[in-house]
Short mmCIF file of C-alpha atoms in Angstrom, two decimals:
data_model
loop_
_atom_site.label_atom_id
_atom_site.label_comp_id
_atom_site.label_asym_id
_atom_site.label_seq_id
_atom_site.Cartn_x
_atom_site.Cartn_y
_atom_site.Cartn_z
CA UNK A 1 132.15 -85.32 131.88
CA UNK A 2 129.61 -87.65 129.87
CA UNK A 3 126.97 -89.33 132.21
CA UNK A 4 125.12 -92.58 130.96
CA UNK A 5 121.95 -93.15 132.44
CA UNK A 6 120.91 -96.70 131.83
CA UNK A 7 117.32 -98.17 132.48
CA UNK A 8 115.47 -100.02 133.84
CA UNK A 9 118.07 -101.14 136.75
CA UNK A 10 116.29 -104.81 137.00
CA UNK A 11 114.08 -106.19 134.47
CA UNK A 12 112.21 -109.43 135.15
CA UNK A 13 111.54 -111.46 132.00
CA UNK A 14 110.91 -115.11 130.90
CA UNK A 15 112.47 -117.22 128.34
CA UNK A 16 111.28 -116.35 124.74
CA UNK A 17 110.60 -112.64 125.72
CA UNK A 18 111.71 -109.68 123.83
CA UNK A 19 113.85 -107.51 125.96
CA UNK A 20 114.97 -103.89 125.64
CA UNK A 21 117.46 -102.01 127.61
CA UNK A 22 117.95 -98.17 127.09
CA UNK A 23 120.91 -96.16 127.69
CA UNK A 24 121.24 -92.49 127.60
CA UNK A 25 124.01 -89.73 127.17
CA UNK A 26 124.27 -86.76 128.78
CA UNK A 27 125.66 -85.14 125.62
CA UNK A 28 125.87 -86.45 122.11
CA UNK A 29 128.46 -89.33 121.94
CA UNK A 30 127.59 -90.16 117.93
CA UNK A 31 127.52 -93.76 117.73
CA UNK A 32 130.16 -94.59 120.12
CA UNK A 33 128.46 -97.07 122.37
CA UNK A 34 129.04 -100.43 123.21
CA UNK A 35 127.04 -102.97 125.13
CA UNK A 36 128.53 -105.76 127.67
CA UNK A 37 127.27 -108.73 129.26
CA UNK A 38 128.39 -109.77 132.65
CA UNK A 39 127.81 -112.82 134.78
CA UNK A 40 128.52 -113.03 138.28
CA UNK A 41 132.09 -113.47 139.45
CA UNK A 42 133.27 -113.34 135.51
CA UNK A 43 134.69 -110.29 133.22
CA UNK A 44 132.44 -108.55 130.91
CA UNK A 45 131.64 -109.70 127.56
CA UNK A 46 131.79 -107.37 124.58
CA UNK A 47 128.15 -107.74 122.60
CA UNK A 48 127.85 -104.79 120.30
CA UNK A 49 130.48 -101.91 119.51
CA UNK A 50 129.67 -98.83 117.38
CA UNK A 51 125.96 -98.96 118.73
CA UNK A 52 124.80 -101.62 116.25
CA UNK A 53 127.62 -103.55 115.38
CA UNK A 54 127.60 -107.36 116.44
CA UNK A 55 130.84 -108.65 118.05
CA UNK A 56 132.00 -111.64 116.45
CA UNK A 57 130.57 -114.77 117.91
CA UNK A 58 127.79 -113.13 119.68
CA UNK A 59 124.33 -114.58 118.86
CA UNK A 60 122.15 -112.71 116.42
CA UNK A 61 119.25 -112.44 118.80
CA UNK A 62 121.49 -109.18 120.03
CA UNK A 63 120.98 -106.19 118.29
CA UNK A 64 121.72 -102.57 119.18
CA UNK A 65 120.57 -99.18 117.91
CA UNK A 66 120.63 -95.64 118.46
CA UNK A 67 123.05 -92.44 117.71
CA UNK A 68 123.44 -89.02 119.45
CA UNK A 69 122.13 -89.71 122.99
CA UNK A 70 119.57 -92.45 123.11
CA UNK A 71 120.26 -96.24 122.39
CA UNK A 72 119.13 -99.61 123.14
CA UNK A 73 119.99 -103.20 123.21
CA UNK A 74 117.49 -105.67 122.36
CA UNK A 75 117.45 -109.48 122.85
CA UNK A 76 114.81 -110.81 120.46
CA UNK A 77 114.09 -114.07 122.44
CA UNK A 78 115.45 -114.24 126.13
CA UNK A 79 117.46 -117.83 126.46
CA UNK A 80 118.53 -119.28 129.85
CA UNK A 81 122.29 -118.02 129.06
CA UNK A 82 121.07 -114.32 128.80
CA UNK A 83 120.07 -113.79 132.27
CA UNK A 84 123.04 -111.46 133.32
CA UNK A 85 123.98 -108.03 133.96
CA UNK A 86 124.27 -105.67 131.09
CA UNK A 87 126.20 -102.46 130.94
CA UNK A 88 126.48 -99.59 128.17
CA UNK A 89 129.88 -97.85 127.63
CA UNK A 90 130.44 -94.62 125.94
CA UNK A 91 133.79 -94.15 124.46
CA UNK A 92 133.31 -90.99 122.63
CA UNK A 93 134.98 -88.85 125.05
CA UNK A 94 137.24 -90.89 127.65
CA UNK A 95 135.22 -93.85 128.91
CA UNK A 96 131.93 -93.93 131.12
CA UNK A 97 129.82 -96.96 131.72
CA UNK A 98 126.10 -97.05 132.50
CA UNK A 99 124.81 -98.33 135.95
CA UNK A 100 123.86 -101.90 134.71
CA UNK A 101 120.57 -103.58 134.17
CA UNK A 102 120.33 -107.08 135.94
CA UNK A 103 118.17 -109.42 133.63
CA UNK A 104 116.28 -111.89 136.17
CA UNK A 105 113.98 -114.69 135.74
CA UNK A 106 110.39 -113.56 136.21
CA UNK B 1 144.09 -117.31 122.37
CA UNK B 2 144.18 -113.74 123.93
CA UNK B 3 144.99 -114.02 127.62
CA UNK B 4 145.21 -111.35 130.16
CA UNK B 5 145.95 -112.35 133.70
CA UNK B 6 145.97 -110.04 136.32
CA UNK B 7 147.95 -110.31 139.91
CA UNK B 8 149.18 -108.37 142.60
CA UNK B 9 145.98 -107.78 144.44
CA UNK B 10 145.30 -107.92 148.20
CA UNK B 11 144.65 -106.40 151.64
CA UNK B 12 145.91 -103.20 152.11
CA UNK B 13 145.75 -100.42 154.99
CA UNK B 14 144.03 -97.20 153.95
CA UNK B 15 146.92 -94.76 152.72
CA UNK B 16 149.04 -97.70 151.72
CA UNK B 17 150.32 -98.66 148.27
CA UNK B 18 149.72 -101.66 145.96
CA UNK B 19 151.09 -102.74 142.22
CA UNK B 20 149.02 -104.68 140.10
CA UNK B 21 150.40 -106.51 137.04
CA UNK B 22 148.89 -107.78 134.18
CA UNK B 23 150.58 -110.37 131.70
CA UNK B 24 149.47 -110.43 127.93
CA UNK B 25 149.61 -112.94 125.66
CA UNK B 26 148.09 -114.53 122.45
CA UNK B 27 148.22 -110.93 120.65
CA UNK B 28 150.99 -108.20 119.30
CA UNK B 29 151.05 -106.49 122.39
CA UNK B 30 152.47 -103.21 121.23
CA UNK B 31 149.54 -102.55 118.46
CA UNK B 32 147.10 -102.50 121.42
CA UNK B 33 146.16 -99.90 124.49
CA UNK B 34 145.60 -101.36 127.68
CA UNK B 35 143.02 -100.49 130.34
CA UNK B 36 141.96 -101.16 133.83
CA UNK B 37 138.42 -101.13 134.61
CA UNK B 38 137.39 -101.77 138.43
CA UNK B 39 134.19 -103.07 140.16
CA UNK B 40 133.18 -102.54 143.64
CA UNK B 41 131.62 -105.22 145.55
CA UNK B 42 128.03 -105.39 144.30
CA UNK B 43 128.49 -102.28 142.33
CA UNK B 44 128.77 -101.72 138.38
CA UNK B 45 132.12 -101.10 136.37
CA UNK B 46 134.08 -98.07 136.61
CA UNK B 47 136.96 -97.14 134.04
CA UNK B 48 140.20 -96.37 135.95
CA UNK B 49 142.96 -95.80 133.37
CA UNK B 50 144.09 -96.52 129.82
CA UNK B 51 147.59 -96.30 128.44
CA UNK B 52 148.08 -96.35 124.61
CA UNK B 53 150.13 -98.83 122.38
CA UNK B 54 152.35 -96.83 120.66
CA UNK B 55 153.04 -93.52 122.70
CA UNK B 56 152.42 -94.68 126.11
CA UNK B 57 150.10 -92.11 126.52
CA UNK B 58 148.06 -92.22 129.68
CA UNK B 59 144.42 -91.37 130.88
CA UNK B 60 143.01 -91.43 134.22
CA UNK B 61 139.74 -91.31 135.93
CA UNK B 62 139.36 -88.09 138.06
CA UNK B 63 138.74 -90.48 141.08
CA UNK B 64 142.50 -91.87 140.82
CA UNK B 65 144.25 -88.87 139.20
CA UNK B 66 147.19 -88.21 141.02
CA UNK B 67 147.46 -91.45 142.91
CA UNK B 68 147.52 -94.15 140.39
CA UNK B 69 150.06 -94.34 137.58
CA UNK B 70 149.90 -96.71 134.74
CA UNK B 71 152.74 -98.24 132.95
CA UNK B 72 153.64 -100.86 130.29
CA UNK B 73 156.81 -102.74 129.56
CA UNK B 74 156.94 -104.29 125.97
CA UNK B 75 159.64 -106.54 126.63
CA UNK B 76 157.72 -108.56 129.05
CA UNK B 77 154.08 -107.80 127.66
CA UNK B 78 152.96 -106.59 130.81
CA UNK B 79 150.90 -103.63 132.12
CA UNK B 80 151.15 -102.27 135.87
CA UNK B 81 148.99 -100.02 137.90
CA UNK B 82 150.85 -98.56 140.82
CA UNK B 83 148.16 -97.47 143.24
CA UNK B 84 149.06 -94.93 146.09
CA UNK B 85 147.32 -93.39 149.22
CA UNK B 86 144.69 -95.93 148.91
CA UNK B 87 141.21 -95.43 150.38
CA UNK B 88 138.33 -97.69 151.34
CA UNK B 89 136.51 -96.61 148.05
CA UNK B 90 139.12 -98.01 146.03
CA UNK B 91 138.35 -101.82 147.17
CA UNK B 92 137.35 -103.53 144.08
CA UNK B 93 137.91 -106.45 141.70
CA UNK B 94 140.48 -104.69 139.29
CA UNK B 95 139.92 -106.01 135.48
CA UNK B 96 142.82 -105.62 132.56
CA UNK B 97 141.37 -105.25 129.29
CA UNK B 98 142.96 -104.49 125.81
CA UNK B 99 141.83 -102.00 123.68
CA UNK B 100 142.12 -101.63 120.04
CA UNK B 101 143.15 -98.43 118.38
CA UNK B 102 141.05 -99.08 115.26
CA UNK B 103 138.02 -99.32 117.60
CA UNK B 104 138.75 -95.83 119.28
CA UNK B 105 140.28 -97.70 122.49
CA UNK B 106 137.39 -99.79 122.90
CA UNK B 107 137.54 -102.95 125.28
CA UNK B 108 137.28 -105.91 123.79
CA UNK B 109 139.11 -108.96 125.67
CA UNK B 110 139.07 -109.10 129.46
CA UNK B 111 141.10 -110.93 132.36
CA UNK B 112 139.44 -112.30 135.27
CA UNK B 113 140.41 -109.47 137.66
CA UNK B 114 142.41 -109.37 140.84
CA UNK B 115 140.93 -108.42 144.02
CA UNK B 116 141.92 -105.25 146.39
CA UNK B 117 140.61 -104.69 149.29
CA UNK B 118 141.57 -101.61 151.53
CA UNK B 119 140.93 -101.99 155.21
CA UNK B 120 142.45 -101.49 158.55
#
């Protein structure tokens, strides 16, 4: 089974900050990695697929990079609507989520 | 507009059974795989099960294999999750999501979830 390790688990930041979240896979997943945003009580929302492709309708301040075992999600300038929890998901072999990163107001 | 509406959740005793439903609309149902993902209270997301669109092949997480059965009905555009031998660890919000074959069965649209509580 592929394990996904996401860091940090919590991140405190201010509006306008550049934010980076990392996800590491226990084995190579090529580029089969996605990022989701989830707000309390709501369903996850797909942001990035295939490691770096921006889902339609998602603001361009979100970007993804990486391949193999190491991936990052970057928010170039944090906006008030971005305070949420973010999850990575590998879909190379079945599906495994990372533990999540809560982005909170500093 | 894509709509996924889950139902069937509730309170059930340990060892009991429950069947969840997900009604899909706004897209060609047979062209998509469907997936269940759950989230225990205060915890992260966990993939549970996926059923393909064409052949109806099913895949299960080890934590539910042998206890849960996923199925689909193309005449009503619904998917189901039959959950047997329920345990406290199955307590969660269960989300239904569609998954595109052209995106390696990645989940893109999600329902709002149905809550399952396993407790005596």
